[in-house]
Short mmCIF file of C-alpha atoms in Angstrom, two decimals:
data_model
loop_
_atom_site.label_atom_id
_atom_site.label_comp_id
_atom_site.label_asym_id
_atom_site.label_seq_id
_atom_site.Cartn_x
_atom_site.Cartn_y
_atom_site.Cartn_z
CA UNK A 1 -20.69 -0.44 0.23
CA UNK A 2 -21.11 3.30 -1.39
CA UNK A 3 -17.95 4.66 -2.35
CA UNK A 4 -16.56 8.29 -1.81
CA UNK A 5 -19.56 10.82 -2.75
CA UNK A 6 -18.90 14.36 -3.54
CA UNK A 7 -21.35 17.20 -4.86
CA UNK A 8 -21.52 18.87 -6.96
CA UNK A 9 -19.41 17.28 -9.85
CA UNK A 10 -19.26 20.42 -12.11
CA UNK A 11 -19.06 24.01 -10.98
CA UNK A 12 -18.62 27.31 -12.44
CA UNK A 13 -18.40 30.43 -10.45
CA UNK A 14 -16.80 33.94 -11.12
CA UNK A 15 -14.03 35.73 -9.40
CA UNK A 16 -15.18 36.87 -5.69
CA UNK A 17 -17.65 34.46 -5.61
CA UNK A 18 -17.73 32.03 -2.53
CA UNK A 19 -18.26 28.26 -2.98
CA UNK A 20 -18.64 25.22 -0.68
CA UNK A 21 -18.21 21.60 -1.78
CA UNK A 22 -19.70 18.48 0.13
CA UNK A 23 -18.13 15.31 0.70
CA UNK A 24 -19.91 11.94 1.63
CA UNK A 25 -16.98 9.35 2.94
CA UNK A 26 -17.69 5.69 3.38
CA UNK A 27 -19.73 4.57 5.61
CA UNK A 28 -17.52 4.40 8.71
CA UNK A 29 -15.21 6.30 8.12
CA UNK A 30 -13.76 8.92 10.30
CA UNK A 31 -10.98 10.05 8.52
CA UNK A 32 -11.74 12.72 5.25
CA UNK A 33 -8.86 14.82 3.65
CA UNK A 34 -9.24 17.56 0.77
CA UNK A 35 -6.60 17.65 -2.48
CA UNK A 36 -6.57 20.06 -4.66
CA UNK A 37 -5.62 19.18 -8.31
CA UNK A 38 -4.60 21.02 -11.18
CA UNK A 39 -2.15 20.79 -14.44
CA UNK A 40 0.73 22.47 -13.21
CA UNK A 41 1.14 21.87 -9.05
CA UNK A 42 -0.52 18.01 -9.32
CA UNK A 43 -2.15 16.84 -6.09
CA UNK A 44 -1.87 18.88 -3.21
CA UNK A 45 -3.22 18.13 -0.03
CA UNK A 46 -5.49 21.17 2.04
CA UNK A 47 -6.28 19.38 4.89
CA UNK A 48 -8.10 16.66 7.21
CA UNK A 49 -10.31 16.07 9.01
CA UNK A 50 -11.00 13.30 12.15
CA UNK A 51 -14.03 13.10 13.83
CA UNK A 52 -14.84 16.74 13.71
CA UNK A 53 -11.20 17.99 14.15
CA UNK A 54 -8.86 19.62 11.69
CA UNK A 55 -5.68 17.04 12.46
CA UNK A 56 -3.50 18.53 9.59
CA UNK A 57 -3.55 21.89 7.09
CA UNK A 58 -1.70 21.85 3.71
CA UNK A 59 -0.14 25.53 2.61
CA UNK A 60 -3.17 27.46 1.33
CA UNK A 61 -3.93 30.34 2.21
CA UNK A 62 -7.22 31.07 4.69
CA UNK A 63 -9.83 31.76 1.52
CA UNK A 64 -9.62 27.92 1.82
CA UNK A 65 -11.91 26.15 5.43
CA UNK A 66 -13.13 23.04 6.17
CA UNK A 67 -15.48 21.35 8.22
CA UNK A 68 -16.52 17.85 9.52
CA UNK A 69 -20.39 16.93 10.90
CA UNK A 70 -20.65 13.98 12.98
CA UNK A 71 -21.59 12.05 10.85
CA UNK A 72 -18.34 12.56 9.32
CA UNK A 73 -19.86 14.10 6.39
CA UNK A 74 -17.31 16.77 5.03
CA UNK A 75 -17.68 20.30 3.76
CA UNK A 76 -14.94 22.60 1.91
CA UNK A 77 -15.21 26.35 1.49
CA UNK A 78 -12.95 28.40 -0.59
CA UNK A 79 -13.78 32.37 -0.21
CA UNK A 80 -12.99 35.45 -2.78
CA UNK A 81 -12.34 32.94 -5.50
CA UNK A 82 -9.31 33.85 -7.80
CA UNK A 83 -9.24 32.39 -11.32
CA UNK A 84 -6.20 29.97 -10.21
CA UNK A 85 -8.97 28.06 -7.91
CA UNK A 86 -9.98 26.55 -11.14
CA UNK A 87 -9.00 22.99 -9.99
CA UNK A 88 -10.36 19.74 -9.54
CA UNK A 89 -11.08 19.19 -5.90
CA UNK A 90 -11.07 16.07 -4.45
CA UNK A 91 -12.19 14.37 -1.39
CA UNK A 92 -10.70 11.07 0.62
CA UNK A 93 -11.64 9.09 3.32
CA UNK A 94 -10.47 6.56 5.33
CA UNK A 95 -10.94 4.19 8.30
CA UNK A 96 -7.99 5.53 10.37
CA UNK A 97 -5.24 8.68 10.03
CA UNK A 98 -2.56 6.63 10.58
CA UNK A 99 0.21 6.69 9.18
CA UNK A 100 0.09 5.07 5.23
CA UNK A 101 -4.11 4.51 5.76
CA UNK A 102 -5.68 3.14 2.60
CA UNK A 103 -7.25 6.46 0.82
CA UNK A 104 -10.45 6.23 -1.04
CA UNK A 105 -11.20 9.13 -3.38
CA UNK A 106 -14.12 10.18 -4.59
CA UNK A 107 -14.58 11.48 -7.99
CA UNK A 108 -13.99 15.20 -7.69
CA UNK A 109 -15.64 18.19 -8.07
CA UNK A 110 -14.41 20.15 -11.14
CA UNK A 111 -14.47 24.03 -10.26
CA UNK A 112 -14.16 26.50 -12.61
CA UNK A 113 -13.20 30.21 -12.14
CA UNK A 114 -14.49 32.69 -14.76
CA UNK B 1 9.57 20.46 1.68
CA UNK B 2 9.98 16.59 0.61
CA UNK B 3 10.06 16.58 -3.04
CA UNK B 4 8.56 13.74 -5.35
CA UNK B 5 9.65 14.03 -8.75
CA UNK B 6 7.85 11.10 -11.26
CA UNK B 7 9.53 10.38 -14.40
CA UNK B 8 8.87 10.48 -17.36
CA UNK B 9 5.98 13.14 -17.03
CA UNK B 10 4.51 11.02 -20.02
CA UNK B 11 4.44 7.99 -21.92
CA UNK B 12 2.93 6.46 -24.83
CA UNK B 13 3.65 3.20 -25.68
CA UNK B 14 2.06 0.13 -27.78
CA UNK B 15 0.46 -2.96 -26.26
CA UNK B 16 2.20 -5.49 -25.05
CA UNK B 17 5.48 -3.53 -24.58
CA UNK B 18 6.96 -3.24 -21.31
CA UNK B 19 7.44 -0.10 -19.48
CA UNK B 20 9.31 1.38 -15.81
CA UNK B 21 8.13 4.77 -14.12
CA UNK B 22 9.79 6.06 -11.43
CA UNK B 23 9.40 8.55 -8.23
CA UNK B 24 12.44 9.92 -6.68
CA UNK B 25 13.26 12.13 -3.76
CA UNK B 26 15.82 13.51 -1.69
CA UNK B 27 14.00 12.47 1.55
CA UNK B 28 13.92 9.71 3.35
CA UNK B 29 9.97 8.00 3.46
CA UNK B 30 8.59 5.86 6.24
CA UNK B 31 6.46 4.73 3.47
CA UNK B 32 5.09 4.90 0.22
CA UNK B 33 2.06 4.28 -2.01
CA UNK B 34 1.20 4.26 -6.04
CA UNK B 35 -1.69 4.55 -6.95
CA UNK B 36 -3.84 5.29 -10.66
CA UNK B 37 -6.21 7.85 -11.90
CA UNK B 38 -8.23 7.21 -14.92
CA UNK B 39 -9.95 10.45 -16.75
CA UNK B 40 -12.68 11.95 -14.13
CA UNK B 41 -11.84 9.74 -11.52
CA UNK B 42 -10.06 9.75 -7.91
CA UNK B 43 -6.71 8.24 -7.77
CA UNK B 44 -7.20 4.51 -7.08
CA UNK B 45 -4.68 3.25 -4.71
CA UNK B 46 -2.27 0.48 -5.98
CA UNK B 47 0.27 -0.61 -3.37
CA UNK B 48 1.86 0.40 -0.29
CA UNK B 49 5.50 -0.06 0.58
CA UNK B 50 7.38 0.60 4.11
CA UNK B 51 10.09 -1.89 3.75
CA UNK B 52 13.58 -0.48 2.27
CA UNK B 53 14.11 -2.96 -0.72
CA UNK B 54 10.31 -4.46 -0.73
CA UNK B 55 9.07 -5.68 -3.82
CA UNK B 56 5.79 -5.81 -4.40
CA UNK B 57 3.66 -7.58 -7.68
CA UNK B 58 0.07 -6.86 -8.32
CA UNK B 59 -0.68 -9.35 -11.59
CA UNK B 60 1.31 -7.45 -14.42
CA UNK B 61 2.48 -4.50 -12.20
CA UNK B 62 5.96 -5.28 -9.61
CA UNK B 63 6.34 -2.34 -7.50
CA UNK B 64 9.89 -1.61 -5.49
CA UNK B 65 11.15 0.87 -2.99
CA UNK B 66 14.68 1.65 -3.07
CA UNK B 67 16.99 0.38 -0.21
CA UNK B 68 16.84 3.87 1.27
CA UNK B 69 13.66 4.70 0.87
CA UNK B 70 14.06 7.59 -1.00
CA UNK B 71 12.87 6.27 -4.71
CA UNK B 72 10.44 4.28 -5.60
CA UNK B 73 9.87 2.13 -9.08
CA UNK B 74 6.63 0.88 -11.35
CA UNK B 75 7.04 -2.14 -13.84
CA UNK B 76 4.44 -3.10 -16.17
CA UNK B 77 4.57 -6.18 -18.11
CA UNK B 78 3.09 -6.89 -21.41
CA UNK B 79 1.25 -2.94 -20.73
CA UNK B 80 -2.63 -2.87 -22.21
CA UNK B 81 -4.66 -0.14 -23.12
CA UNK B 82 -6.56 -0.59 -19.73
CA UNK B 83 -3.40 0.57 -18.14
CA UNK B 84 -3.70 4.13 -19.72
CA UNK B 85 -3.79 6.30 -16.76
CA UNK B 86 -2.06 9.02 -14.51
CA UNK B 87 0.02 7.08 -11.78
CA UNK B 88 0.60 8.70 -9.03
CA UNK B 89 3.86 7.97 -5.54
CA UNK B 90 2.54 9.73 -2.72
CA UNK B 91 5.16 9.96 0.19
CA UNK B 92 4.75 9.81 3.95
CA UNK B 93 7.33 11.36 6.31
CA UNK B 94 7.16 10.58 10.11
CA UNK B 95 5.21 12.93 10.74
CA UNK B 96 2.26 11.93 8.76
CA UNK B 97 2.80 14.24 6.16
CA UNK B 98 1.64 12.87 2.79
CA UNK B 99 3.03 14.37 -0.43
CA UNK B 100 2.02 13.39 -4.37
CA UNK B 101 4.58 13.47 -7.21
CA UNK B 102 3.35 14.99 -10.06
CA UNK B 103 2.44 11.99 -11.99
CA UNK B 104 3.43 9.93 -15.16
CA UNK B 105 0.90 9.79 -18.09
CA UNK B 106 0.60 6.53 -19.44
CA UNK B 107 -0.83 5.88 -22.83
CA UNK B 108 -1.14 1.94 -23.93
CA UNK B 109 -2.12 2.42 -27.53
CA UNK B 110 -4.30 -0.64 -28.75
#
């Protein structure tokens, strides 16, 4: 079974720019939620995503949207990008969202903010 | 805001040495889960514990959450250098929220 896809793995972009990350979960799954992850603040969840619906947000600010296809396929937009969206961004899916649902990550996309 | 704090933030140790990492809070957790992140990878999950007081062993690894559910506790036997990782706690309140602790660095020099 394919794991947790996400494109593209490297990205550099410069301030203002817009940028929109793809996420492929496992086949089956309904269930995809967005982290970010830097140095300083760890992993932070932005939000997730259940068979098209947003079920929770994280605290970021609106520069930062999702979206889920039907075939659960997940996309992440951050707008205006400041240089402290230089993160690695990482994508999770699962089977279920309850409660303590086994999370499988994908590898991350690395953004970089010039 | 529920608060995991990991400790220690890093650690570098020699193989075969024995190690404990731990992720407190001043919350109470319906459950929690550990889980490991090599270099330009996705976490990898390790464990989940709901139980106040569970132990849990995974070969050389014994995971434990406190009685209260508000800490949570790593031990590696006999650590090797395919240990060397970030682990991660990751809390769950009751409603669903999920928050990460910061991580521990683990180094398992050969």
């Amino acid at each position: 079974k394919a794991g947790v896809t996400q494109t593209p793995r490297y990205l550099i972009k410069t301030r203002g720019q817009q940028v929109t990350l793809s996420c492929s979960p496992i086949s089956g799954h309904r269930s995809v939620s967005w982290y970010q992850q830097t140095p300083g603040q760890g992993l932070q969840f932005l939000f997730e995503y259940f068979s098209e619906t947003q079920r929770n947000k994280g605290n970021f600010p609106g520069r930062f949207s999702g979206r889920q296809f039907s075939n659960s396929r997940s996309e992440m937009n951050v707008s205006t990008l400041e240089l402290g969206d230089s993160a690695l961004y990482l994508c999770a899916s699962s089977s279920s969202s309850a409660r303590g649902a086994k999370l499988f990550f994908g590898s991350g996309t690395q953004l970089s903010v010039l | 805001t529920q608060l995991l704090e990991q400790s220690p933030q890093f650690l570098s140790i020699q193989e075969g040495e024995n190690l404990t990492v731990y992720c407190n809070s001043s919350s109470v957790f319906s459950s929690l889960q550990w889980y490991r992140q090599e270099p330009g990878e996705g976490p990898v999950l390790l464990v989940t514990v709901v139980t106040g007081g569970e132990v849990k062993k995974l070969k050389r690894l014994t995971f434990q959450f406190g009685d209260a559910r508000k800490d949570s506790s790593l031990h590696i036997t006999a650590a090797q250098p395919g240990d060397t990782g970030l682990y991660l706690c990751a809390g769950f309140n009751n409603n669903n929220d999920m928050r990460f602790g910061a991580g521990t660095r683990l180094t398992v020099k050969p």
